[in-house]
mmCIF file of C-alpha atoms (C1' of nucleotides) in Angstrom:
data_model
loop_
_atom_site.group_PDB
_atom_site.id
_atom_site.type_symbol
_atom_site.label_atom_id
_atom_site.label_comp_id
_atom_site.label_asym_id
_atom_site.label_seq_id
_atom_site.Cartn_x
_atom_site.Cartn_y
_atom_site.Cartn_z
ATOM 1 C CA MET A 1 -0.191 -0.010 0.084
ATOM 2 C CA GLY A 2 2.040 2.813 -1.074
ATOM 3 C CA ARG A 3 1.357 6.118 -0.082
ATOM 4 C CA SER A 4 0.240 8.470 -3.353
ATOM 5 C CA PRO A 5 2.602 11.760 -3.696
ATOM 6 C CA CYS A 6 -0.274 14.070 -3.039
ATOM 7 C CA CYS A 7 1.388 17.129 -1.398
ATOM 8 C CA SER A 8 4.982 16.263 -2.515
ATOM 9 C CA LYS A 9 4.136 17.877 -5.813
ATOM 10 C CA VAL A 10 6.371 20.903 -6.931
ATOM 11 C CA GLY A 11 4.341 24.134 -7.917
ATOM 12 C CA LEU A 12 1.738 23.495 -5.270
ATOM 13 C CA LYS A 13 1.153 26.649 -3.054
ATOM 14 C CA ARG A 14 1.328 25.931 0.879
ATOM 15 C CA GLY A 15 1.012 27.879 3.868
ATOM 16 C CA PRO A 16 -1.854 30.603 4.950
ATOM 17 C CA TRP A 17 -4.763 30.785 2.689
ATOM 18 C CA SER A 18 -5.757 33.846 0.638
ATOM 19 C CA ILE A 19 -9.570 35.306 0.711
ATOM 20 C CA GLU A 20 -9.289 34.324 -3.119
ATOM 21 C CA GLU A 21 -8.415 30.730 -2.682
ATOM 22 C CA ASP A 22 -10.949 30.414 -0.080
ATOM 23 C CA THR A 23 -13.752 32.127 -2.495
ATOM 24 C CA LEU A 24 -12.517 29.524 -5.137
ATOM 25 C CA LEU A 25 -12.645 26.581 -2.998
ATOM 26 C CA ALA A 26 -16.088 27.681 -1.062
ATOM 27 C CA ASN A 27 -17.830 28.288 -4.856
ATOM 28 C CA TYR A 28 -16.439 24.877 -6.286
ATOM 29 C CA ILE A 29 -17.795 22.895 -3.170
ATOM 30 C CA GLN A 30 -21.385 24.613 -3.241
ATOM 31 C CA GLU A 31 -21.698 24.000 -6.851
ATOM 32 C CA ASN A 32 -20.170 20.552 -6.935
ATOM 33 C CA GLY A 33 -20.385 19.160 -3.463
ATOM 34 C CA GLU A 34 -17.611 17.966 -0.893
ATOM 35 C CA GLY A 35 -15.193 14.850 -2.175
ATOM 36 C CA HIS A 36 -13.051 13.752 -4.612
ATOM 37 C CA TRP A 37 -10.629 16.083 -3.162
ATOM 38 C CA ARG A 38 -7.497 14.553 -5.274
ATOM 39 C CA SER A 39 -8.976 15.888 -8.243
ATOM 40 C CA LEU A 40 -10.915 19.094 -6.881
ATOM 41 C CA PRO A 41 -7.794 21.607 -6.942
ATOM 42 C CA GLN A 42 -7.359 21.347 -10.537
ATOM 43 C CA LYS A 43 -11.057 21.651 -11.118
ATOM 44 C CA ALA A 44 -11.559 24.502 -8.836
ATOM 45 C CA GLY A 45 -8.596 26.294 -10.258
ATOM 46 C CA LEU A 46 -6.336 26.221 -7.043
ATOM 47 C CA LEU A 47 -2.800 25.461 -6.443
ATOM 48 C CA ARG A 48 -3.293 23.297 -3.583
ATOM 49 C CA CYS A 49 -3.150 19.730 -2.826
ATOM 50 C CA GLY A 50 -6.321 17.934 -2.241
ATOM 51 C CA LYS A 51 -5.482 17.421 1.384
ATOM 52 C CA SER A 52 -4.915 21.097 1.871
ATOM 53 C CA CYS A 53 -8.434 21.734 0.429
ATOM 54 C CA ARG A 54 -10.204 19.225 2.282
ATOM 55 C CA LEU A 55 -8.271 20.464 5.461
ATOM 56 C CA ARG A 56 -9.384 24.240 4.928
ATOM 57 C CA TRP A 57 -12.786 23.396 3.991
ATOM 58 C CA MET A 58 -13.383 21.287 7.412
ATOM 59 C CA ASN A 59 -11.873 23.414 9.624
ATOM 60 C CA TYR A 60 -12.589 26.853 8.238
ATOM 61 C CA LEU A 61 -14.891 27.299 5.244
ATOM 62 C CA ARG A 62 -17.771 24.735 6.082
ATOM 63 C CA PRO A 63 -20.739 26.207 7.088
ATOM 64 C CA GLY A 64 -21.838 26.240 10.503
ATOM 65 C CA ILE A 65 -18.415 26.298 11.830
ATOM 66 C CA LYS A 66 -18.201 28.071 15.369
ATOM 67 C CA ARG A 67 -14.685 29.562 15.948
ATOM 68 C CA GLY A 68 -13.259 30.587 19.150
ATOM 69 C CA ASN A 69 -14.928 30.678 22.711
ATOM 70 C CA ILE A 70 -15.381 27.331 23.516
ATOM 71 C CA SER A 71 -17.733 27.676 26.759
ATOM 72 C CA PRO A 72 -17.481 25.580 29.835
ATOM 73 C CA ASP A 73 -20.093 23.356 28.970
ATOM 74 C CA GLU A 74 -18.265 22.507 25.918
ATOM 75 C CA GLU A 75 -14.984 22.006 27.628
ATOM 76 C CA ASP A 76 -16.678 19.725 30.271
ATOM 77 C CA LEU A 77 -17.775 17.691 27.511
ATOM 78 C CA ILE A 78 -14.620 17.849 25.593
ATOM 79 C CA ILE A 79 -13.172 16.311 29.078
ATOM 80 C CA ARG A 80 -15.601 13.717 29.314
ATOM 81 C CA LEU A 81 -15.400 12.615 26.073
ATOM 82 C CA HIS A 82 -11.586 12.578 26.096
ATOM 83 C CA SER A 83 -11.959 10.301 29.244
ATOM 84 C CA LEU A 84 -13.864 7.860 27.278
ATOM 85 C CA LEU A 85 -12.419 7.960 23.734
ATOM 86 C CA GLY A 86 -8.872 9.299 24.199
ATOM 87 C CA ASN A 87 -7.460 11.154 21.571
ATOM 88 C CA ARG A 88 -10.156 10.467 19.205
ATOM 89 C CA TRP A 89 -10.562 14.064 18.492
ATOM 90 C CA SER A 90 -12.851 13.427 15.407
ATOM 91 C CA LEU A 91 -15.264 11.232 17.303
ATOM 92 C CA ILE A 92 -15.054 14.166 20.221
ATOM 93 C CA ALA A 93 -15.898 16.550 17.160
ATOM 94 C CA GLY A 94 -18.592 14.883 16.302
ATOM 95 C CA ARG A 95 -20.398 15.320 19.822
ATOM 96 C CA LEU A 96 -19.734 19.279 19.399
ATOM 97 C CA PRO A 97 -21.686 20.716 16.750
ATOM 98 C CA GLY A 98 -19.840 23.368 14.797
ATOM 99 C CA ARG A 99 -16.657 22.300 16.237
ATOM 100 C CA THR A 100 -13.794 20.896 14.508
ATOM 101 C CA ASP A 101 -11.305 18.166 15.559
ATOM 102 C CA ASN A 102 -8.396 20.205 14.625
ATOM 103 C CA GLU A 103 -9.748 23.033 16.958
ATOM 104 C CA ILE A 104 -10.619 20.533 19.760
ATOM 105 C CA LYS A 105 -7.121 19.170 19.388
ATOM 106 C CA ASN A 106 -5.673 22.498 19.873
ATOM 107 C CA HIS A 107 -7.868 23.452 22.735
ATOM 108 C CA TRP A 108 -7.029 20.518 24.716
ATOM 109 C CA ASN A 109 -3.435 20.801 24.204
ATOM 110 C CA THR A 110 -3.458 24.580 25.074
ATOM 111 C CA HIS A 111 -6.051 24.800 27.363
ATOM 112 C CA LEU A 112 -7.611 22.219 29.033
ATOM 113 C CA LEU A 113 -3.985 20.028 29.955
ATOM 114 C CA LYS A 114 -3.119 22.939 31.846
ATOM 115 C CA LYS A 115 -6.079 23.169 33.435
ATOM 116 C CA LEU A 116 -6.444 19.742 34.688
ATOM 117 C CA ASN A 117 -2.887 19.502 35.622
ATOM 118 C CA ASN A 118 -3.131 22.799 37.551
ATOM 119 C CA ALA A 119 -5.966 20.944 39.221
ATOM 120 C CA GLY A 120 -3.734 18.126 40.153
ATOM 121 C CA ILE A 121 -5.446 15.842 37.576
ATOM 122 C CA GLN A 122 -3.648 13.295 35.648
ATOM 123 C CA PRO A 123 -5.189 14.337 31.924
ATOM 124 C CA LYS A 124 -3.773 11.219 29.939
ATOM 125 C CA LEU A 125 -5.549 8.376 32.067
ATOM 126 C CA HIS A 126 -4.307 5.598 29.302
ATOM 127 C CA LYS A 127 -1.759 3.754 31.086
ATOM 128 C CA ASP A 128 -1.864 0.847 33.127
ATOM 129 C CA LEU A 129 -4.953 -0.234 31.507
ATOM 130 C CA PRO A 130 -6.012 -3.629 31.089
ATOM 131 C CA LYS A 131 -5.325 -4.486 27.508
ATOM 132 C CA PRO A 132 -8.366 -4.156 25.419
ATOM 133 C CA PRO A 133 -9.279 -7.278 23.399
ATOM 134 C CA LYS A 134 -8.145 -6.459 20.481
ATOM 135 C CA LYS A 135 -8.021 -8.030 17.125
ATOM 136 C CA PRO A 136 -4.359 -9.078 15.564
ATOM 137 C CA LYS A 137 -2.926 -6.251 14.284
ATOM 138 C CA LYS A 138 -0.661 -5.999 10.969
ATOM 139 C CA SER A 139 1.819 -3.758 12.386
ATOM 140 C CA THR A 140 2.034 -1.532 15.511
ATOM 141 C CA THR A 141 4.185 1.354 15.350
ATOM 142 C CA SER A 142 6.213 1.611 11.874
ATOM 143 C CA ALA A 143 9.917 2.696 12.171
ATOM 144 C CA ALA A 144 8.903 6.021 10.560
ATOM 145 C CA GLY A 145 6.239 6.619 12.964
ATOM 146 C CA ALA A 146 8.159 6.204 15.544
ATOM 147 C CA LYS A 147 11.027 8.404 14.133
ATOM 148 C CA MET A 148 8.595 11.113 13.731
ATOM 149 C CA LYS A 149 7.201 10.847 17.128
ATOM 150 C CA LYS A 150 10.599 11.082 18.371
ATOM 151 C CA LYS A 151 11.372 14.238 16.759
ATOM 152 C CA THR A 152 10.406 16.665 19.518
ATOM 153 C CA LYS A 153 8.669 17.024 22.560
ATOM 154 C CA THR A 154 5.600 19.660 22.314
ATOM 155 C CA ALA A 155 4.520 21.219 25.390
ATOM 156 C CA ALA A 156 1.730 19.099 25.700
ATOM 157 C CA ALA A 157 3.793 16.069 25.661
ATOM 158 C CA GLU A 158 5.895 17.705 28.306
ATOM 159 C CA VAL A 159 2.682 18.358 30.409
ATOM 160 C CA GLU A 160 1.698 15.079 30.098
ATOM 161 C CA GLU A 161 5.005 13.560 31.018
ATOM 162 C CA ALA A 162 5.548 15.747 33.837
ATOM 163 C CA ALA A 163 2.343 14.642 35.348
ATOM 164 C CA PRO A 164 1.935 12.101 38.212
ATOM 165 C CA PRO A 165 1.141 8.221 37.417
ATOM 166 C CA PRO A 166 -2.380 7.814 36.798
ATOM 167 C CA LYS A 167 -4.330 6.339 39.608
ATOM 168 C CA THR A 168 -7.628 5.317 37.143
ATOM 169 C CA THR A 169 -8.058 3.583 34.119
ATOM 170 C CA VAL A 170 -9.842 4.879 31.053
ATOM 171 C CA TYR A 171 -10.488 2.522 27.886
ATOM 172 C CA LEU A 172 -9.072 3.449 24.796
ATOM 173 C CA PRO A 173 -11.582 1.972 22.103
ATOM 174 C CA LYS A 174 -10.289 1.321 18.561
ATOM 175 C CA ALA A 175 -10.479 4.334 16.122
ATOM 176 C CA ILE A 176 -13.348 4.035 13.822
ATOM 177 C CA ARG A 177 -13.854 6.259 10.811
ATOM 178 C CA VAL A 178 -16.476 8.768 11.445
ATOM 179 C CA SER A 179 -16.884 11.257 8.867
ATOM 180 C CA SER A 180 -18.624 8.623 6.109
ATOM 181 C CA SER A 181 -21.467 7.954 8.488
ATOM 182 C CA PHE A 182 -21.794 11.104 10.339
ATOM 183 C CA PRO A 183 -21.331 14.155 8.766
ATOM 184 C CA ARG A 184 -19.195 16.485 11.499
ATOM 185 C CA SER A 185 -20.821 19.445 10.318
ATOM 186 C CA ASN A 186 -24.070 18.534 11.881
ATOM 187 C CA SER A 187 -23.792 15.537 13.330
ATOM 188 C CA CYS A 188 -25.818 16.124 16.294
ATOM 189 C CA ASP A 189 -28.437 17.398 14.048
ATOM 190 C CA SER A 190 -28.413 14.519 12.274
ATOM 191 C CA LEU A 191 -29.067 12.415 15.468
ATOM 192 C CA LEU A 192 -32.009 14.303 15.999
ATOM 193 C CA VAL A 193 -33.532 14.357 12.716
ATOM 194 C CA SER A 194 -33.438 10.719 12.552
ATOM 195 C CA GLY A 195 -32.987 9.162 8.787
ATOM 196 C CA SER A 196 -32.490 12.680 7.211
ATOM 197 C CA GLY A 197 -29.850 12.456 4.568
ATOM 198 C CA SER A 198 -29.550 8.439 4.792
ATOM 199 C CA SER A 199 -32.524 6.615 4.313
ATOM 200 C CA SER A 200 -30.814 3.331 4.523
ATOM 201 C CA SER A 201 -31.199 0.988 7.381
ATOM 202 C CA GLU A 202 -27.376 1.359 7.870
ATOM 203 C CA GLY A 203 -27.514 5.168 8.552
ATOM 204 C CA ASP A 204 -30.435 4.434 11.102
ATOM 205 C CA ASN A 205 -28.044 1.905 12.784
ATOM 206 C CA ASN A 206 -25.403 4.273 13.061
ATOM 207 C CA VAL A 207 -27.919 7.082 14.346
ATOM 208 C CA GLU A 208 -28.854 4.538 17.073
ATOM 209 C CA LYS A 209 -25.173 3.699 17.821
ATOM 210 C CA GLU A 210 -24.168 7.176 18.362
ATOM 211 C CA ASN A 211 -27.083 7.994 20.281
ATOM 212 C CA ALA A 212 -26.128 4.801 22.603
ATOM 213 C CA ILE A 213 -22.655 6.139 22.732
ATOM 214 C CA ALA A 214 -23.590 9.684 23.499
ATOM 215 C CA GLU A 215 -25.480 8.144 26.332
ATOM 216 C CA VAL A 216 -22.333 6.232 27.726
ATOM 217 C CA ALA A 217 -20.638 9.561 27.217
ATOM 218 C CA TYR A 218 -22.972 11.485 29.492
ATOM 219 C CA VAL A 219 -22.692 9.165 32.164
ATOM 220 C CA PRO A 220 -20.918 10.592 35.277
ATOM 221 C CA TRP A 221 -17.335 8.935 35.029
ATOM 222 C CA PRO A 222 -15.516 7.948 38.144
ATOM 223 C CA LEU A 223 -12.180 9.361 36.701
ATOM 224 C CA LEU A 224 -10.999 11.238 39.514
ATOM 225 C CA GLU A 225 -9.925 9.875 43.230
ATOM 226 C CA LEU A 226 -12.090 12.063 45.662
ATOM 227 C CA ASP A 227 -8.303 13.055 47.167
ATOM 228 C CA GLU A 228 -7.321 14.264 44.103
ATOM 229 C CA VAL A 229 -10.089 16.883 44.210
ATOM 230 C CA GLU A 230 -9.576 17.493 47.951
ATOM 231 C CA ASN A 231 -5.727 18.006 47.621
ATOM 232 C CA TYR A 232 -6.236 20.659 44.726
ATOM 233 C CA HIS A 233 -4.690 24.099 45.886
ATOM 234 C CA GLY A 234 -4.673 25.642 42.517
ATOM 235 C CA ASP A 235 -5.967 28.953 41.752
ATOM 236 C CA ASP A 236 -8.121 28.339 39.030
ATOM 237 C CA GLN A 237 -11.470 27.970 40.579
ATOM 238 C CA ASP A 238 -13.202 29.200 37.522
ATOM 239 C CA PHE A 239 -12.360 26.024 36.134
ATOM 240 C CA LEU A 240 -13.482 23.967 38.951
ATOM 241 C CA ASN A 241 -16.894 26.289 39.219
ATOM 242 C CA GLY A 242 -17.318 26.248 35.791
ATOM 243 C CA CYS A 243 -17.234 22.446 34.863
ATOM 244 C CA ASP A 244 -19.437 19.669 35.810
ATOM 245 C CA LEU A 245 -16.380 17.183 36.206
ATOM 246 C CA PRO A 246 -17.229 13.763 37.693
ATOM 247 C CA PHE A 247 -15.442 14.622 40.815
ATOM 248 C CA ILE A 248 -18.232 12.514 42.796
ATOM 249 C CA HIS A 249 -16.203 9.322 44.298
ATOM 250 C CA HIS A 250 -18.726 6.410 43.666
ATOM 251 C CA PRO A 251 -18.017 3.622 45.928
ATOM 252 C CA ASP A 252 -20.200 1.231 44.103
ATOM 253 C CA VAL A 253 -18.102 2.051 40.870
ATOM 254 C CA TYR A 254 -14.803 1.529 42.613
ATOM 255 C CA ASP A 255 -15.942 -1.545 44.469
ATOM 256 C CA ASP A 256 -16.683 -3.460 41.182
ATOM 257 C CA PRO A 257 -13.522 -3.686 39.195
ATOM 258 C CA ASN A 258 -15.308 -5.257 36.282
ATOM 259 C CA LEU A 259 -17.500 -2.355 35.775
ATOM 260 C CA LEU A 260 -15.137 -0.506 33.361
ATOM 261 C CA ASP A 261 -14.551 -4.134 31.626
ATOM 262 C CA ARG A 262 -18.291 -4.417 30.947
ATOM 263 C CA VAL A 263 -18.693 -1.054 29.916
ATOM 264 C CA TYR A 264 -15.947 -1.195 27.412
ATOM 265 C CA ASP A 265 -17.694 -4.258 26.079
ATOM 266 C CA GLU A 266 -20.550 -2.570 25.890
ATOM 267 C CA TYR A 267 -19.190 0.103 23.982
ATOM 268 C CA LEU A 268 -17.055 -2.172 21.919
ATOM 269 C CA GLN A 269 -20.687 -3.988 20.894
ATOM 270 C CA LEU A 270 -22.132 -0.628 20.183
ATOM 271 C CA LEU A 271 -19.267 0.373 17.621
ATOM 272 C "C1'" DA B 1 9.699 51.592 22.211
ATOM 273 C "C1'" DA B 2 12.186 47.687 21.948
ATOM 274 C "C1'" DC B 3 12.868 42.958 23.144
ATOM 275 C "C1'" DT B 4 11.991 38.149 24.520
ATOM 276 C "C1'" DG B 5 9.660 34.336 25.722
ATOM 277 C "C1'" DA B 6 5.049 32.250 25.774
ATOM 278 C "C1'" DA B 7 0.823 30.850 24.080
ATOM 279 C "C1'" DT B 8 -2.236 30.046 20.046
ATOM 280 C "C1'" DC B 9 -3.741 28.039 16.054
ATOM 281 C "C1'" DA B 10 -4.296 27.151 10.957
ATOM 282 C "C1'" DA B 11 -1.533 24.026 8.077
ATOM 283 C "C1'" DC B 12 1.503 20.131 6.977
ATOM 284 C "C1'" DC B 13 3.378 15.617 7.489
ATOM 285 C "C1'" DG B 14 2.797 10.731 7.196
ATOM 286 C "C1'" DC B 15 0.322 6.554 8.807
ATOM 287 C "C1'" DT B 16 -4.076 4.184 8.937
ATOM 288 C "C1'" DT B 17 -8.191 2.700 7.274
ATOM 289 C "C1'" DC B 18 -11.757 1.775 3.921
ATOM 290 C "C1'" DC B 19 -13.080 0.438 -0.534
ATOM 291 C "C1'" DA B 20 -13.074 -0.707 -5.373
ATOM 292 C "C1'" DT B 21 -10.901 -3.750 -8.443
ATOM 293 C "C1'" DA C 1 -6.720 -12.309 -1.095
ATOM 294 C "C1'" DA C 2 -3.961 -8.986 -2.676
ATOM 295 C "C1'" DT C 3 -3.226 -4.682 -4.334
ATOM 296 C "C1'" DG C 4 -3.610 0.462 -5.310
ATOM 297 C "C1'" DG C 5 -5.896 4.948 -4.889
ATOM 298 C "C1'" DA C 6 -8.451 8.013 -2.017
ATOM 299 C "C1'" DA C 7 -10.001 9.920 2.218
ATOM 300 C "C1'" DG C 8 -9.324 10.420 6.979
ATOM 301 C "C1'" DC C 9 -6.813 10.903 11.320
ATOM 302 C "C1'" DG C 10 -3.424 12.468 15.032
ATOM 303 C "C1'" DG C 11 0.590 14.352 16.014
ATOM 304 C "C1'" DT C 12 3.402 18.200 14.800
ATOM 305 C "C1'" DT C 13 5.099 22.357 13.150
ATOM 306 C "C1'" DG C 14 5.540 27.130 12.793
ATOM 307 C "C1'" DA C 15 4.320 31.555 11.823
ATOM 308 C "C1'" DT C 16 1.762 34.999 14.165
ATOM 309 C "C1'" DT C 17 0.086 37.142 18.399
ATOM 310 C "C1'" DC C 18 0.159 38.248 23.189
ATOM 311 C "C1'" DA C 19 2.052 39.459 27.492
ATOM 312 C "C1'" DG C 20 5.793 40.756 30.487
ATOM 313 C "C1'" DT C 21 10.148 42.895 31.063
#
DNA sequence: AACTGAATCAACCGCTTCCAT
DNA sequence: AATGGAAGCGGTTGATTCAGT
């Protein structure tokens, strides 16, 4: 499976998009719809690679995009969903209408990681997990991927590395492709309006799955030890007051070591 | 006002996954 | 079953902006 040389072509423009380019792209997609990104630039008269066009459309030009001012409610939801899904930004974005995976990822890395660390909370709760049942994989981490990850340590990575070892566990489900089934631009709308867009039974199944996942995501999750909250001496009270974080200690939950296993199994079945 | 370091976020890179053949 | 093209995803980069001195 070789990679196609999408963005390595010489002569293609890179960097920030101009207003003219935005207009060309938006007009073309309005007339012809999304998709066929590879051939889109040429047809639209753009000197960009298809990937770049797709990214620009998805993260900036697409109708209904909300920009900036992520509300405390949204932050709370991001934190909850991240505790459930891990770094599955597209899945998380699918639960936040008008937000893009890129924006959520950036917000997490620049704001939420810091907030959680300041509150004495380990943001990356994916270590020491009981290995989820998984099918045999072709390859784990390629040499190139490992090399890329080794390059430099990001601020986010530093924050996470400096944090204390995790006390609790969170399951990290396998990533699934989202967009083809759940258009991100109006994912929540699509959940509410059953059958709109896709009338196939598969589409309805997806709606049901997403609704079920959403219910799981909204369950108050026993992520944090109570002493973590009690020992918090940070000064970011807005964060603690503004968010409905799952700070409640649930003895029943902690006393049942198999609960997360069961929830994870249910989640896998839903997927 | 000038400089510097930190913070932010749009865009890029490369890998994975899906799907048609 | 194997292959290759296309799309999607998550990690990372780097230009720009902001805040502090």
